[in-house]
Amino acid sequence: MSTLITPHTDARMATIIEKVRGGERLNLEDGVYLYESNDLLTIGQLANEVNLRKNGNKVYFIENMSLYFTNVCESRCAFCNFRKDDGEEGAYTLSGPEMVQYVEQHMNPGVREFHIVGGHNDKVPFQYYVDSLQALHDRFPEVTLKAYTAAEIDFFTRISGLSIREVLEKLRAAGLKTLTGGGAEILSDQYRKKMRVDKANVEEYLEVHRTAHNLGMKTHTTMLYGSIESREDRIRHMLQIRELQDETNGFMVFIPLSMQPKNKNAGIMRRNSAYEDLKTIAVSRLMLDNFDHIKAYFINIGAQLTQVALNFGASDVHGTILKERISHAAGALTPEGLTRDELIWLVKGAGRIPVERDTFYNEIKVYE
């Protein structure tokens, strides 16, 4: 049994430590207490212990490429600076062949995954979204299509008149292998109303993933934190995701996304602190006992803090990405992507073992 870094732990923290080390599940009150505690080192060490039990010293990454077919969106979420109205300066909607051409010009050898998200463009039919995937799958059959958020899938049901299952089946026939995790924001309908998240509500988001899991798909899920939500809202978000994971075991990874300000010149007071980012990753690891992986997303928190996060419960650093747009449209100051060598350096610099993976966490190469 390892010794706690901070020896003067209070009784409540001691009880939580005992629960975690004994394999007992944490509850809402435990999670809120952890968020309100200033004992970051104990929380981080405990999360690190959990991660080491699950993954050892291995940290995962993938050679992937982010693609955005359209930024036209009917929704006007308060936090988004990526969306455009149809006809607005900077708005675009690429056809399948146009995206194939873009990929051919920018793709690196070794890319295993296309990460595809975009706007809810109601100016095109559902078939456009099917054909977009089909064009990529036909040209790059060896690359896994990780496409669309649960909110996008719900949007597709509205513009097509099809059920969630029918939408997913048509997309799978075109090459879809897994869903991205976005669109969750904070799983609170009150939050979604205040933040004008006029897309899939909480139950719709969860039902899309439930349906995908029941079809045999493994998916990803996120939490966008750092705006108006309370810490209790964050824990309730995690509990809803944990409950669905108990039911389906279909999630591969949980991705806490640190909210970015709309203005790249926004000062430090408009951004989440490193303290809050590390605590969120650690608390996620402790609450989500039925998840194998918690991701430290360098696009939002930076490469060096990502290294620290690998000792606070994170076991995944995402991938090479190649020109991320959504977080950077919202004011992210981080690189738009990293090379394989940079990701390997990042992980080794944290004292961990880099493991190149595929989309489904099958190991491709271990860099001892």
Coordinates of C-alpha atoms in Angstrom, one line a residue:
M1 CA 0.0 0.0 0.0
S2 CA 1.5 3.3 -1.0
T3 CA 1.9 6.1 1.5
L4 CA -0.2 9.3 0.9
I5 CA 1.8 12.4 -0.1
T6 CA -0.1 14.5 2.3
P7 CA -0.1 12.8 5.8
H8 CA -2.7 15.0 7.5
T9 CA -5.7 13.8 5.5
D10 CA -9.1 14.5 7.1
A11 CA -11.6 11.8 8.1
R12 CA -13.8 12.3 5.0
M13 CA -10.8 12.0 2.6
A14 CA -9.6 9.0 4.5
T15 CA -12.9 7.3 4.0
I16 CA -12.8 8.0 0.3
I17 CA -9.3 6.6 0.1
E18 CA -10.5 3.4 1.8
K19 CA -13.4 3.1 -0.5
V20 CA -11.3 3.5 -3.6
R21 CA -8.6 1.1 -2.5
G22 CA -11.2 -1.4 -1.4
G23 CA -12.9 -1.3 -4.8
E24 CA -16.1 0.4 -3.4
R25 CA -17.9 2.8 -5.8
L26 CA -17.9 6.5 -5.0
N27 CA -21.2 8.4 -4.8
L28 CA -22.4 11.9 -5.6
E29 CA -21.4 13.2 -2.2
D30 CA -17.9 11.7 -2.5
G31 CA -17.4 13.3 -5.9
V32 CA -18.6 16.8 -4.8
Y33 CA -16.3 16.5 -1.7
L34 CA -13.3 15.7 -3.9
Y35 CA -14.0 18.7 -6.2
E36 CA -14.3 21.0 -3.2
S37 CA -11.2 19.7 -1.5
N38 CA -7.9 21.6 -1.8
D39 CA -5.9 18.4 -1.3
L40 CA -5.0 18.0 -5.0
L41 CA -2.0 15.9 -4.4
T42 CA -3.9 13.2 -2.5
I43 CA -6.7 13.2 -5.1
G44 CA -4.1 13.0 -7.9
Q45 CA -2.1 10.2 -6.2
L46 CA -5.3 8.2 -5.6
A47 CA -6.4 8.6 -9.3
N48 CA -2.9 7.6 -10.4
E49 CA -3.2 4.4 -8.3
V50 CA -6.5 3.6 -10.0
N51 CA -5.0 4.2 -13.4
L52 CA -1.9 2.1 -12.7
R53 CA -4.1 -0.8 -11.7
K54 CA -6.0 -0.6 -14.9
N55 CA -3.2 0.3 -17.4
G56 CA 0.2 0.1 -15.8
N57 CA 2.6 2.6 -17.1
K58 CA 1.2 2.5 -20.6
V59 CA -0.2 5.7 -22.2
Y60 CA -2.1 5.4 -25.5
F61 CA -2.2 7.6 -28.7
I62 CA -3.2 7.2 -32.3
E63 CA -2.2 8.5 -35.7
N64 CA -5.4 10.3 -36.7
M65 CA -6.6 13.3 -38.7
S66 CA -9.5 15.6 -37.9
L67 CA -11.9 16.4 -40.7
Y68 CA -14.8 18.9 -40.8
F69 CA -17.1 18.6 -43.8
T70 CA -19.2 21.7 -42.9
N71 CA -19.3 24.5 -40.4
V72 CA -22.8 25.5 -41.3
C73 CA -25.0 24.9 -38.2
E74 CA -28.6 25.5 -37.3
S75 CA -27.7 25.5 -33.6
R76 CA -26.4 28.6 -31.8
C77 CA -24.7 27.2 -28.7
A78 CA -23.4 30.0 -26.5
F79 CA -19.9 28.5 -26.2
C80 CA -19.3 27.8 -30.0
N81 CA -17.3 30.0 -32.3
F82 CA -16.9 27.3 -35.0
R83 CA -20.5 27.5 -36.5
K84 CA -21.5 29.7 -39.4
D85 CA -24.9 30.5 -41.0
D86 CA -25.3 29.4 -44.6
G87 CA -24.0 32.1 -46.8
E88 CA -22.0 33.8 -44.1
E89 CA -18.4 34.7 -44.8
G90 CA -16.3 31.7 -44.0
A91 CA -19.1 29.2 -44.2
Y92 CA -18.4 26.0 -46.2
T93 CA -19.8 22.7 -47.0
L94 CA -17.5 20.2 -48.7
S95 CA -18.6 17.4 -50.9
G96 CA -17.2 13.9 -50.5
P97 CA -14.8 14.2 -53.4
E98 CA -13.6 17.6 -52.2
M99 CA -12.8 16.1 -48.8
V100 CA -11.0 13.2 -50.4
Q101 CA -8.9 15.8 -52.3
Y102 CA -8.1 17.6 -49.1
V103 CA -7.1 14.4 -47.4
E104 CA -4.9 13.4 -50.2
Q105 CA -3.1 16.7 -50.0
H106 CA -2.6 16.7 -46.2
M107 CA -2.7 13.1 -45.0
N108 CA 0.4 11.7 -43.3
P109 CA 1.5 8.1 -43.9
G110 CA 0.3 5.9 -41.0
V111 CA -3.0 7.7 -40.3
R112 CA -5.3 5.1 -38.9
E113 CA -8.4 7.1 -38.1
F114 CA -10.4 10.0 -39.4
H115 CA -12.1 12.0 -36.6
I116 CA -15.1 13.6 -38.3
V117 CA -17.5 16.2 -36.8
G118 CA -19.1 19.3 -38.0
G119 CA -22.1 21.6 -38.0
H120 CA -25.8 20.6 -38.0
N121 CA -26.3 21.8 -41.6
D122 CA -30.0 21.5 -42.4
K123 CA -29.4 22.9 -45.9
V124 CA -28.3 19.5 -47.1
P125 CA -30.2 16.2 -46.8
F126 CA -29.2 13.3 -44.6
Q127 CA -27.9 11.5 -47.7
Y128 CA -25.2 14.1 -47.9
Y129 CA -23.8 12.9 -44.6
V130 CA -24.0 9.3 -45.7
D131 CA -22.3 10.0 -49.0
S132 CA -19.6 12.0 -47.2
L133 CA -18.5 8.9 -45.3
Q134 CA -18.9 6.6 -48.3
A135 CA -16.5 8.8 -50.3
L136 CA -13.8 8.5 -47.6
H137 CA -14.4 4.8 -47.1
D138 CA -14.2 4.1 -50.8
R139 CA -10.9 6.0 -51.1
F140 CA -9.3 5.1 -47.8
P141 CA -10.8 1.7 -46.8
E142 CA -7.9 1.0 -44.4
V143 CA -8.7 4.1 -42.2
T144 CA -11.3 3.8 -39.4
L145 CA -14.2 6.3 -39.7
K146 CA -14.9 7.8 -36.3
A147 CA -17.6 10.1 -37.2
Y148 CA -20.4 12.3 -35.8
T149 CA -21.5 13.1 -32.3
A150 CA -24.6 11.8 -30.7
A151 CA -26.1 15.3 -31.2
E152 CA -25.4 15.0 -34.9
I153 CA -27.0 11.6 -35.0
D154 CA -30.1 13.0 -33.3
F155 CA -30.1 15.9 -35.8
F156 CA -30.0 13.3 -38.6
T157 CA -33.1 11.6 -37.3
R158 CA -35.0 14.9 -37.5
I159 CA -34.0 15.8 -41.0
S160 CA -34.4 12.2 -42.3
G161 CA -37.5 11.0 -40.4
L162 CA -35.6 7.8 -39.5
S163 CA -35.1 6.3 -36.1
I164 CA -31.7 6.4 -34.3
R165 CA -31.2 2.8 -35.2
E166 CA -32.0 3.3 -38.9
V167 CA -29.7 6.3 -39.1
L168 CA -26.8 4.4 -37.5
E169 CA -27.4 1.4 -39.8
K170 CA -27.2 3.6 -42.9
L171 CA -24.1 5.2 -41.7
R172 CA -22.5 1.9 -40.8
A173 CA -23.2 0.6 -44.3
A174 CA -21.3 3.6 -45.6
G175 CA -18.3 2.8 -43.4
L176 CA -18.9 4.3 -39.9
K177 CA -17.2 2.3 -37.2
T178 CA -17.6 4.4 -34.1
L179 CA -19.1 7.7 -32.8
T180 CA -17.1 10.6 -31.5
G181 CA -17.9 11.8 -27.9
G182 CA -18.9 15.4 -28.5
G183 CA -22.3 16.9 -28.0
A184 CA -22.5 15.9 -24.4
E185 CA -21.4 19.3 -23.0
I186 CA -22.9 19.1 -19.5
L187 CA -25.7 16.5 -19.1
S188 CA -28.2 18.8 -17.5
D189 CA -31.2 20.1 -19.3
Q190 CA -31.1 23.2 -17.1
Y191 CA -27.5 23.9 -18.2
R192 CA -28.4 23.2 -21.8
K193 CA -31.3 25.7 -21.7
K194 CA -29.1 28.4 -20.1
M195 CA -26.2 27.8 -22.6
R196 CA -28.6 27.6 -25.6
V197 CA -27.6 24.1 -26.4
D198 CA -30.5 23.7 -28.9
K199 CA -29.6 20.2 -30.0
A200 CA -30.0 16.8 -28.4
N201 CA -31.1 16.9 -24.8
V202 CA -29.7 14.7 -22.1
E203 CA -31.9 11.6 -22.7
E204 CA -31.4 11.9 -26.5
Y205 CA -27.7 12.0 -26.1
L206 CA -27.6 9.0 -23.9
E207 CA -30.1 7.1 -26.1
V208 CA -28.0 7.5 -29.2
H209 CA -25.0 6.0 -27.4
R210 CA -27.2 3.2 -25.9
T211 CA -28.5 2.4 -29.4
A212 CA -25.0 2.3 -30.9
H213 CA -23.8 0.1 -28.1
N214 CA -26.7 -2.3 -28.6
L215 CA -25.7 -2.5 -32.3
G216 CA -22.3 -3.6 -31.2
M217 CA -20.5 -0.3 -31.6
K218 CA -18.0 1.0 -29.1
T219 CA -18.1 4.8 -28.7
H220 CA -16.5 7.8 -26.9
T221 CA -18.0 10.3 -24.5
T222 CA -17.0 13.8 -23.3
M223 CA -17.8 16.5 -20.7
L224 CA -17.3 20.2 -21.6
Y225 CA -16.5 21.9 -18.3
G226 CA -15.6 25.4 -17.1
S227 CA -18.6 27.7 -17.8
I228 CA -21.8 28.1 -15.7
E229 CA -22.1 24.5 -14.4
S230 CA -21.6 23.7 -10.7
R231 CA -19.2 21.0 -9.6
E232 CA -22.3 19.0 -8.6
D233 CA -23.4 19.2 -12.2
R234 CA -20.1 17.7 -13.3
I235 CA -20.4 14.8 -10.9
R236 CA -24.0 14.2 -12.0
H237 CA -22.8 14.2 -15.6
M238 CA -20.2 11.5 -14.7
L239 CA -22.8 9.4 -12.8
Q240 CA -25.2 9.4 -15.8
I241 CA -22.4 8.2 -18.1
R242 CA -21.3 5.6 -15.5
E243 CA -24.8 4.3 -15.3
L244 CA -25.1 3.8 -19.0
Q245 CA -21.7 2.1 -19.0
D246 CA -23.0 -0.3 -16.3
E247 CA -25.8 -1.1 -18.7
T248 CA -23.9 -1.4 -22.0
N249 CA -20.2 -1.4 -21.4
G250 CA -20.0 0.4 -24.7
F251 CA -17.8 3.4 -23.9
M252 CA -14.0 3.1 -24.5
V253 CA -12.9 6.4 -23.0
F254 CA -14.1 9.5 -21.1
I255 CA -12.7 12.8 -22.4
P256 CA -13.0 15.9 -20.1
L257 CA -12.8 19.0 -22.4
S258 CA -11.7 22.2 -20.8
M259 CA -13.8 25.1 -22.0
Q260 CA -12.0 27.6 -24.2
P261 CA -12.8 31.3 -24.4
K262 CA -14.1 32.7 -27.7
N263 CA -11.3 35.2 -28.0
K264 CA -7.8 33.9 -28.4
N265 CA -6.6 37.1 -26.7
A266 CA -8.7 36.4 -23.6
G267 CA -6.7 36.7 -20.4
I268 CA -5.8 34.0 -17.9
M269 CA -8.9 34.8 -15.8
R270 CA -11.2 33.6 -18.7
R271 CA -9.6 30.2 -18.9
N272 CA -9.8 27.1 -16.6
S273 CA -6.8 27.0 -14.3
A274 CA -4.3 24.1 -14.5
Y275 CA -5.4 23.2 -11.0
E276 CA -9.0 22.8 -12.1
D277 CA -8.0 20.8 -15.2
L278 CA -5.9 18.4 -13.2
K279 CA -8.6 18.0 -10.6
T280 CA -11.2 17.2 -13.2
I281 CA -9.1 14.5 -14.8
A282 CA -8.3 13.0 -11.4
V283 CA -11.9 13.1 -10.2
S284 CA -13.1 11.6 -13.5
R285 CA -10.7 8.7 -13.0
L286 CA -12.0 8.1 -9.5
M287 CA -15.7 8.4 -10.3
L288 CA -15.7 6.4 -13.6
D289 CA -14.6 3.1 -12.2
N290 CA -16.1 1.2 -15.1
F291 CA -14.1 3.1 -17.8
D292 CA -10.7 1.8 -18.9
H293 CA -9.4 5.2 -20.0
I294 CA -9.5 8.9 -19.2
K295 CA -8.1 11.1 -21.9
A296 CA -5.9 14.2 -21.4
Y297 CA -6.7 16.3 -24.4
F298 CA -3.6 18.3 -25.2
I299 CA -5.5 20.5 -27.6
N300 CA -7.4 22.0 -24.6
I301 CA -4.9 21.8 -21.8
G302 CA -1.5 22.0 -23.5
A303 CA 1.2 19.5 -24.0
Q304 CA 3.1 20.1 -20.7
L305 CA 0.0 20.0 -18.5
T306 CA -0.9 16.8 -20.4
Q307 CA 2.3 15.3 -19.2
V308 CA 1.4 16.1 -15.6
A309 CA -2.1 14.7 -16.1
L310 CA -0.5 11.3 -16.9
N311 CA 0.3 11.2 -13.2
F312 CA -3.2 12.3 -12.2
G313 CA -5.2 9.4 -13.7
A314 CA -5.0 9.9 -17.5
S315 CA -4.0 7.1 -19.8
D316 CA -4.6 8.5 -23.3
V317 CA -3.3 11.6 -25.1
H318 CA -5.6 11.4 -28.1
G319 CA -3.6 11.6 -31.4
T320 CA -1.7 13.5 -34.0
I321 CA -5.0 15.2 -35.1
L322 CA -3.6 17.4 -37.9
K323 CA -5.2 20.9 -37.8
E324 CA -7.9 20.8 -35.1
R325 CA -10.4 23.6 -35.7
I326 CA -13.2 23.7 -33.2
S327 CA -11.3 24.4 -30.0
H328 CA -9.0 26.7 -31.9
A329 CA -12.0 28.7 -33.2
A330 CA -13.0 29.1 -29.6
G331 CA -9.6 30.5 -28.5
A332 CA -7.3 27.5 -27.8
L333 CA -3.6 28.6 -27.7
T334 CA -2.2 25.0 -28.1
P335 CA -0.7 23.4 -31.2
E336 CA -3.3 22.3 -33.8
G337 CA -1.7 18.9 -33.8
L338 CA 1.5 16.9 -32.9
T339 CA 3.6 14.4 -34.8
R340 CA 4.0 10.8 -33.7
D341 CA 7.5 11.6 -32.5
E342 CA 6.3 14.6 -30.5
L343 CA 3.6 12.4 -28.8
I344 CA 6.2 9.8 -28.0
W345 CA 8.4 12.4 -26.5
L346 CA 5.5 13.9 -24.5
V347 CA 4.6 10.5 -23.0
K348 CA 8.2 9.5 -22.3
G349 CA 8.8 12.9 -20.7
A350 CA 6.2 12.0 -18.1
G351 CA 7.9 8.8 -17.2
R352 CA 5.4 6.6 -19.0
I353 CA 5.5 4.1 -21.9
P354 CA 4.0 5.3 -25.2
V355 CA 1.7 2.9 -26.9
E356 CA 0.5 3.5 -30.4
R357 CA -3.1 2.1 -30.7
D358 CA -5.9 1.8 -33.2
T359 CA -9.3 3.3 -32.6
F360 CA -10.4 0.4 -30.4
Y361 CA -7.3 0.4 -28.2
N362 CA -5.7 -2.6 -29.8
E363 CA -1.9 -2.0 -29.4
I364 CA 0.0 -1.4 -32.6
K365 CA 3.4 -0.6 -31.2
V366 CA 4.9 -0.2 -27.8
Y367 CA 7.7 2.4 -27.6
E368 CA 9.8 1.1 -24.7

